[in-house]
mmCIF file of C-alpha atoms in Angstrom:
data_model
loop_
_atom_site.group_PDB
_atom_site.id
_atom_site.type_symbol
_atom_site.label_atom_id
_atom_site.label_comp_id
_atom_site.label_asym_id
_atom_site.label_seq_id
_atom_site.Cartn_x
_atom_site.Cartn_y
_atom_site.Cartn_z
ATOM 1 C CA UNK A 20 27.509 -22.626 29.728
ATOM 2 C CA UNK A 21 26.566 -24.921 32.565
ATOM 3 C CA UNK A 22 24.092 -28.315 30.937
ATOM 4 C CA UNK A 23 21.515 -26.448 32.895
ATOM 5 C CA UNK A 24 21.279 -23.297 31.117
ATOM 6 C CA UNK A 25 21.706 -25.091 27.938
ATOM 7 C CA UNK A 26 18.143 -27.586 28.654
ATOM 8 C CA UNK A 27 17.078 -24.163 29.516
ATOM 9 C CA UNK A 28 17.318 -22.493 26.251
ATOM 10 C CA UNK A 29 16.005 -25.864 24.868
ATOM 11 C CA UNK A 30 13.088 -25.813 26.346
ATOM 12 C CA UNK A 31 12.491 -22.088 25.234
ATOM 13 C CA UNK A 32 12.420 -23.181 21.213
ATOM 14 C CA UNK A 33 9.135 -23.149 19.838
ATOM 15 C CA UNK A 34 7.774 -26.897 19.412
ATOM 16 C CA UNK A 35 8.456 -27.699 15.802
ATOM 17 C CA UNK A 36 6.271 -31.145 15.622
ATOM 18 C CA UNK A 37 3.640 -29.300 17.422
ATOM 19 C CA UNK A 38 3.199 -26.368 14.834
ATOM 20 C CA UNK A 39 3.731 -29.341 12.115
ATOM 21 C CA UNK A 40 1.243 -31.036 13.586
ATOM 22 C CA UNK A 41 -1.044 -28.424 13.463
ATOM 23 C CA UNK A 42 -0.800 -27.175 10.059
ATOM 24 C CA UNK A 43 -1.381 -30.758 9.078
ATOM 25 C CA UNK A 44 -4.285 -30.622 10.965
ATOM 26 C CA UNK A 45 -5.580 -27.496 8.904
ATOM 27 C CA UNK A 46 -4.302 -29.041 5.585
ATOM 28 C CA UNK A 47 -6.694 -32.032 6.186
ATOM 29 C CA UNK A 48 -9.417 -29.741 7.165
ATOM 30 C CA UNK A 49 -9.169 -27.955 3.897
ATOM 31 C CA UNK A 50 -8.842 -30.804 1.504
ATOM 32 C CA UNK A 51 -12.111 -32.152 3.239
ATOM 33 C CA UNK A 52 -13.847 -29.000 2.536
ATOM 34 C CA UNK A 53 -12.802 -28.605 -1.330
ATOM 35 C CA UNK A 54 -13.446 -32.801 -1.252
ATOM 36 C CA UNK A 55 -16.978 -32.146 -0.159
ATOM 37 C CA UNK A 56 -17.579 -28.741 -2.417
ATOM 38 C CA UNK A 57 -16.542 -30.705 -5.243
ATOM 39 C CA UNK A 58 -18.630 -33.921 -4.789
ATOM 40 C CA UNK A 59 -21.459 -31.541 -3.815
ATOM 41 C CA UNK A 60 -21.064 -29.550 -7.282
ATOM 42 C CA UNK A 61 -20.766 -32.826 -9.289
ATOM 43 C CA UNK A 62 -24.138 -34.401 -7.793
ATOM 44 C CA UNK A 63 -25.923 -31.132 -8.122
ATOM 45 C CA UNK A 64 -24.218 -30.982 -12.150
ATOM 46 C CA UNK A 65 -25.447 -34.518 -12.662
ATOM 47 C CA UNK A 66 -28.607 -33.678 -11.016
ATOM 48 C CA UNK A 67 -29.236 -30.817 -13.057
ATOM 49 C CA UNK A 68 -27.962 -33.152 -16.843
ATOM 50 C CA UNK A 69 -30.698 -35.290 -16.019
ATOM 51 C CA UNK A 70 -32.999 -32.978 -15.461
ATOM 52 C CA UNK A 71 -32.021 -31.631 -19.024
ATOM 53 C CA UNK A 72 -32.260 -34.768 -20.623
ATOM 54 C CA UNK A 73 -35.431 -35.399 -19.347
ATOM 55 C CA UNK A 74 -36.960 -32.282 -20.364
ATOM 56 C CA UNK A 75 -35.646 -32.803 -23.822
ATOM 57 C CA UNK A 76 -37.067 -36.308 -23.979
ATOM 58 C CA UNK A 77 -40.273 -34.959 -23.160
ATOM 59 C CA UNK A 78 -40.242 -32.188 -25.858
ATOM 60 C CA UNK A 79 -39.204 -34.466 -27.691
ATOM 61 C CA UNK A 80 -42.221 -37.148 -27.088
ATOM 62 C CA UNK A 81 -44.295 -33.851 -27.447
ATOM 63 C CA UNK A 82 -42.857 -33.501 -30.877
ATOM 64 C CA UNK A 83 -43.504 -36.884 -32.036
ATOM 65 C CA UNK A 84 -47.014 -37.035 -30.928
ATOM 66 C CA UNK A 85 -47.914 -33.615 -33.249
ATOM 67 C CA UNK A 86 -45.836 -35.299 -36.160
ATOM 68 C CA UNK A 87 -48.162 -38.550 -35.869
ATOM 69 C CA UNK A 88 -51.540 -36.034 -35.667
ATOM 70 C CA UNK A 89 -50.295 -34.492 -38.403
ATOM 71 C CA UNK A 90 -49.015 -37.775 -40.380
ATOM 72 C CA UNK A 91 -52.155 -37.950 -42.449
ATOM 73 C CA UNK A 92 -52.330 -34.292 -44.060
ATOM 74 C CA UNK A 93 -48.761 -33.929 -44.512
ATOM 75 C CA UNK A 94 -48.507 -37.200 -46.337
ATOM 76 C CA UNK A 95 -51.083 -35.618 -48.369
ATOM 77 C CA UNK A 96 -49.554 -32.319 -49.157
ATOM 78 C CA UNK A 97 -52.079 -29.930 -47.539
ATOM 79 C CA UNK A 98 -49.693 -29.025 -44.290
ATOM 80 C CA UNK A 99 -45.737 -28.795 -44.165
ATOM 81 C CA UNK A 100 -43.627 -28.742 -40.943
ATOM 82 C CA UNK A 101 -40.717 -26.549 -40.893
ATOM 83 C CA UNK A 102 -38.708 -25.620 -37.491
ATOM 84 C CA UNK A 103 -42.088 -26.865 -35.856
ATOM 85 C CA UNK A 104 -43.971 -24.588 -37.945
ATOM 86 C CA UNK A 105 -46.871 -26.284 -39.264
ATOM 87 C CA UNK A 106 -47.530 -24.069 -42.332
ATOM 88 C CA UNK A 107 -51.344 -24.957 -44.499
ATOM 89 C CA UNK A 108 -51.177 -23.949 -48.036
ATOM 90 C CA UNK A 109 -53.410 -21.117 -48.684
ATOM 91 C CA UNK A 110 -55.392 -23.072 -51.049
ATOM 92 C CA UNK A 111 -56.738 -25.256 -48.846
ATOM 93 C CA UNK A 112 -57.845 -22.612 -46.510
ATOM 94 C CA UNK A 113 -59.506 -20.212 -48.889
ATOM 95 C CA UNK A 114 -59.928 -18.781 -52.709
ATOM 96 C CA UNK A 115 -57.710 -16.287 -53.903
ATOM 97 C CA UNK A 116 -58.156 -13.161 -52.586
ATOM 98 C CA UNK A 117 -60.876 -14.077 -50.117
ATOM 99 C CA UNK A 118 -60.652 -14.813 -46.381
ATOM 100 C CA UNK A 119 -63.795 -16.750 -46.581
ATOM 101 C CA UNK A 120 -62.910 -20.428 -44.632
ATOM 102 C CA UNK A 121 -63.395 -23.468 -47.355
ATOM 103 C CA UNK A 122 -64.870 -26.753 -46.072
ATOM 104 C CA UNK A 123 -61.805 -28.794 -46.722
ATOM 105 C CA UNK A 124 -60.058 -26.291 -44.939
ATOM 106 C CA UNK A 125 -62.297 -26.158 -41.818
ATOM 107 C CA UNK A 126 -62.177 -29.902 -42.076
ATOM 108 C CA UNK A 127 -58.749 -29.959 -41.513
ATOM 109 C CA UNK A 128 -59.108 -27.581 -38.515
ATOM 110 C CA UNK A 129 -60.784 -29.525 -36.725
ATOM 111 C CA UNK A 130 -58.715 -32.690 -37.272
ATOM 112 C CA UNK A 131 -55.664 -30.459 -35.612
ATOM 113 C CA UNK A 132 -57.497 -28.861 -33.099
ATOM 114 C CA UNK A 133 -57.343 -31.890 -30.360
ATOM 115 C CA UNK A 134 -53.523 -32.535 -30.545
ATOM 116 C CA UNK A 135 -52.579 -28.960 -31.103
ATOM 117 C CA UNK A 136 -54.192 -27.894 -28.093
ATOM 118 C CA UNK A 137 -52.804 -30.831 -26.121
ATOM 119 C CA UNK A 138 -49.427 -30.240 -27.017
ATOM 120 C CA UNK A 139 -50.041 -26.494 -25.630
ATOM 121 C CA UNK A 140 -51.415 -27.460 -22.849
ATOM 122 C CA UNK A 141 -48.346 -30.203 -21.405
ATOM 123 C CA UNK A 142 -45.770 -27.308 -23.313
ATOM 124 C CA UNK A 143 -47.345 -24.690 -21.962
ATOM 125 C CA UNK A 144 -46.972 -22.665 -25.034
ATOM 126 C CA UNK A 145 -49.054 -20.240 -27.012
ATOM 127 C CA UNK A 146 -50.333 -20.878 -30.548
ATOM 128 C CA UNK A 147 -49.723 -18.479 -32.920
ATOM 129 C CA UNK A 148 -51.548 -18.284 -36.135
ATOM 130 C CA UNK A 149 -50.051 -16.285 -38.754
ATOM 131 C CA UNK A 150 -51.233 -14.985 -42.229
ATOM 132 C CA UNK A 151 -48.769 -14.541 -45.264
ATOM 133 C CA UNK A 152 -49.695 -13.843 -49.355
ATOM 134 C CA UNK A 153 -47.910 -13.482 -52.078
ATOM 135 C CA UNK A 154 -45.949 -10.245 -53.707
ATOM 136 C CA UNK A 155 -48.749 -9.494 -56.021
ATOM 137 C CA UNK A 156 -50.940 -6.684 -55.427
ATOM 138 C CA UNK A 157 -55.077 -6.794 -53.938
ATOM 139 C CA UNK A 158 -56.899 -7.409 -57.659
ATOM 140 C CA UNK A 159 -58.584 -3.862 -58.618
ATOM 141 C CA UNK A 160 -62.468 -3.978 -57.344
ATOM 142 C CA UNK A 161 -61.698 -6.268 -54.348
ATOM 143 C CA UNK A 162 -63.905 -4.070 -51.726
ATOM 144 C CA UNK A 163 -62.939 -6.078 -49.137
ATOM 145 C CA UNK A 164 -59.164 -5.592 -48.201
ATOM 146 C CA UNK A 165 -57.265 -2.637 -49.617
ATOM 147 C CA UNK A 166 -53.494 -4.786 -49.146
ATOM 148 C CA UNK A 167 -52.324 -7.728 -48.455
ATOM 149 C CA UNK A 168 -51.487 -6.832 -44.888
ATOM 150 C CA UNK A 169 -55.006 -6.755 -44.808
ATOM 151 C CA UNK A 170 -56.086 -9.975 -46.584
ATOM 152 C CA UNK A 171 -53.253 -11.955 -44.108
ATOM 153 C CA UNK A 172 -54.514 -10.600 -40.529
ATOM 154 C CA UNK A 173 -57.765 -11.193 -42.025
ATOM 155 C CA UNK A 174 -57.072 -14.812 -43.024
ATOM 156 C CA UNK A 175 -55.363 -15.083 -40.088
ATOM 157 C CA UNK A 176 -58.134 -13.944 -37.511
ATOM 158 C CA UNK A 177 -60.772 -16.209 -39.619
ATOM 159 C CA UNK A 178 -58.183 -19.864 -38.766
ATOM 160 C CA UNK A 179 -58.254 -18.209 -35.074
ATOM 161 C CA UNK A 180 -61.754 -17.652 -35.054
ATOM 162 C CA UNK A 181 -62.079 -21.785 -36.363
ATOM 163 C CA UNK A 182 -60.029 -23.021 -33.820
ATOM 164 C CA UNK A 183 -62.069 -22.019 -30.909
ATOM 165 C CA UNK A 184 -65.082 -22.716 -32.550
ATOM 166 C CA UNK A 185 -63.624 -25.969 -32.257
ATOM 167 C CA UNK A 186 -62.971 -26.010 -29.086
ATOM 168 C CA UNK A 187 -59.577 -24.266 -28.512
ATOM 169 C CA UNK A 188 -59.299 -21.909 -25.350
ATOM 170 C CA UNK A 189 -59.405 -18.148 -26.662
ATOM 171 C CA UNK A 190 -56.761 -17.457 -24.244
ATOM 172 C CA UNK A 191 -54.033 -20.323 -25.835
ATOM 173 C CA UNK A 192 -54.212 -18.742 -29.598
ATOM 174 C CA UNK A 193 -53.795 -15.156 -30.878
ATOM 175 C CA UNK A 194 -53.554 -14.158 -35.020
ATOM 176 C CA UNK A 195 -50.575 -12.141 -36.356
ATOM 177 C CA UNK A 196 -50.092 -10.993 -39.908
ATOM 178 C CA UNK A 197 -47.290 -10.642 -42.110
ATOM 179 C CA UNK A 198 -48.163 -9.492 -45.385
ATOM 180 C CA UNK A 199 -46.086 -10.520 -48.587
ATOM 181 C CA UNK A 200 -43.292 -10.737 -45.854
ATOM 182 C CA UNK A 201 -41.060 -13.407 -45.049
ATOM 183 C CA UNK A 202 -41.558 -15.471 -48.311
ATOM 184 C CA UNK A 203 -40.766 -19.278 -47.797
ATOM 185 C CA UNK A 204 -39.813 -19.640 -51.883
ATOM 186 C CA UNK A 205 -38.875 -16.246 -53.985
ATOM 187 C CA UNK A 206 -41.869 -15.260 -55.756
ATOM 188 C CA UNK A 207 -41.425 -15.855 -59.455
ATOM 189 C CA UNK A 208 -44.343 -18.002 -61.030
ATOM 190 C CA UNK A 209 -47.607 -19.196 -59.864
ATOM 191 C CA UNK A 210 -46.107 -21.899 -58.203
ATOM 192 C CA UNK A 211 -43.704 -20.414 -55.744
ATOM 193 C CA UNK A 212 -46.643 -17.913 -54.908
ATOM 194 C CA UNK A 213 -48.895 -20.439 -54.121
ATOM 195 C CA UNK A 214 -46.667 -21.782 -51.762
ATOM 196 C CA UNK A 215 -46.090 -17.925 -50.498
ATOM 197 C CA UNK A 216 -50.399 -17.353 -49.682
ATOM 198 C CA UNK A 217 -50.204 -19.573 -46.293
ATOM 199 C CA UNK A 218 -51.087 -19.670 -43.009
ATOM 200 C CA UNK A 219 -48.509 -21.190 -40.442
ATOM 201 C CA UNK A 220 -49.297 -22.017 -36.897
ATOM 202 C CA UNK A 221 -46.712 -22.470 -34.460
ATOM 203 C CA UNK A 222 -46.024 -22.350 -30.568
ATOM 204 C CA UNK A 223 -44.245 -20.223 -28.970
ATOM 205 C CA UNK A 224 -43.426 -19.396 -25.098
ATOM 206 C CA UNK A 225 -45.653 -17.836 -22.656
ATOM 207 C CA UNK A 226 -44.470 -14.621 -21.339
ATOM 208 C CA UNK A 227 -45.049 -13.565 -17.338
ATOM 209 C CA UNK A 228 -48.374 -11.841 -17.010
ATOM 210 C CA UNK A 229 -49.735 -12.524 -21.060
ATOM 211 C CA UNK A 230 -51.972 -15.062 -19.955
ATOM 212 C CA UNK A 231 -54.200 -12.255 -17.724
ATOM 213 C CA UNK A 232 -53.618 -9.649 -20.100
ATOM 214 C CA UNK A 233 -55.203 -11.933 -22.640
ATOM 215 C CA UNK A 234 -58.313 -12.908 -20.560
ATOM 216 C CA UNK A 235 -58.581 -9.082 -19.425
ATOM 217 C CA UNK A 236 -59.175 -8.423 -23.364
ATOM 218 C CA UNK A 237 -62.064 -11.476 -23.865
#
């Protein structure tokens, strides 16, 4: 084979820096894609932490403002917080037996009112009042509820009713009753029952469309 033909055949051979060169090229391409994915996803994660944290520190500032409203009557017994539950003894509210709102009761109302409903408003949550009672049966003669699912949506409705009177939107609260359900203490004296008659208000989300519904039914 004459040095002629053998250049020639050479020459034929595919160009191996060339193709080299070229997947290189692609490599580089790649890793600069993935490179900018991944910082991409890492400032929209660290975006989307501090957006977390910041909604927790507000819940939380929420949280702290309804704990110092209600500094004064939990100190004093007449309200607990439980799970941000703000449960009011029974006794406070009404007699035994009756639904009929008692002046200390109504007083203490109207001291919630105010930093209930602004903690509703910036949450924008609900309020719902609910009525619980004890195990032991309506009293014979009581003409006025036949059970004690009666006496709690009763006592339940009459704190709802307070609240606007107050000054609460209608359309931010709504009563619910429970009965002798859903004890906080097992009933077995007159002490654990008297914790067990209560009325517990506490927020909870809105849900798409229950804000019309609600002022449909006003």
């Amino acid at each position: 084979m004459s040095t002629s033909e053998l250049d020639n055949g050479l020459d034929q051979e595919p160009p191996i820096w060339a193709i080299f060169g070229d997947l290189m090229t692609g490599l580089v391409g790649v890793f600069v894609l993935l490179l900018v994915w991944t910082l991409g996803f890492q400032l929209e994660l660290s975006q989307t932490l501090e957006q977390e944290i910041q909604k927790r520190e507000v819940a939380e500032q929420r949280r702290q403002a309804l704990e110092a409203a209600l500094a004064d009557p939990l100190a004093a017994g007449r309200v607990t917080l439980r799970d941000g539950r703000i449960g009011i003894s029974g006794s406070v509210l009404f007699s035994l037996n009756s639904a009929e709102l008692q002046e200390e009761g109504r007083e203490l109302l109207h001291t919630l009112r105010a930093p209930l409903q602004v903690y509703l408003t910036d949450s924008e949550q609900l309020l719902m009042v609910s009525g619980f009672t004890d195990d032991l049966p309506i009293q014979q003669g009581n003409l006025h509820f036949s059970d004690n699912w009666e006496l709690s949506a009763q006592r339940a409705l009459t704190v709802t009713r307070a609240l606007i009177d107050e000054g609460m939107p209608p359309n931010m609260v709504f009563a619910a009753a429970f009965g002798a359900q859903q004890p906080v203490v097992a009933n077995v004296d007159g002490e654990s029952r008297s914790q067990n008659r209560r009325v517990e208000m506490a927020p909870v989300p809105r849900v798409a469309g229950n804000e019309a519904a609600l002022g449909a039914g006003q």
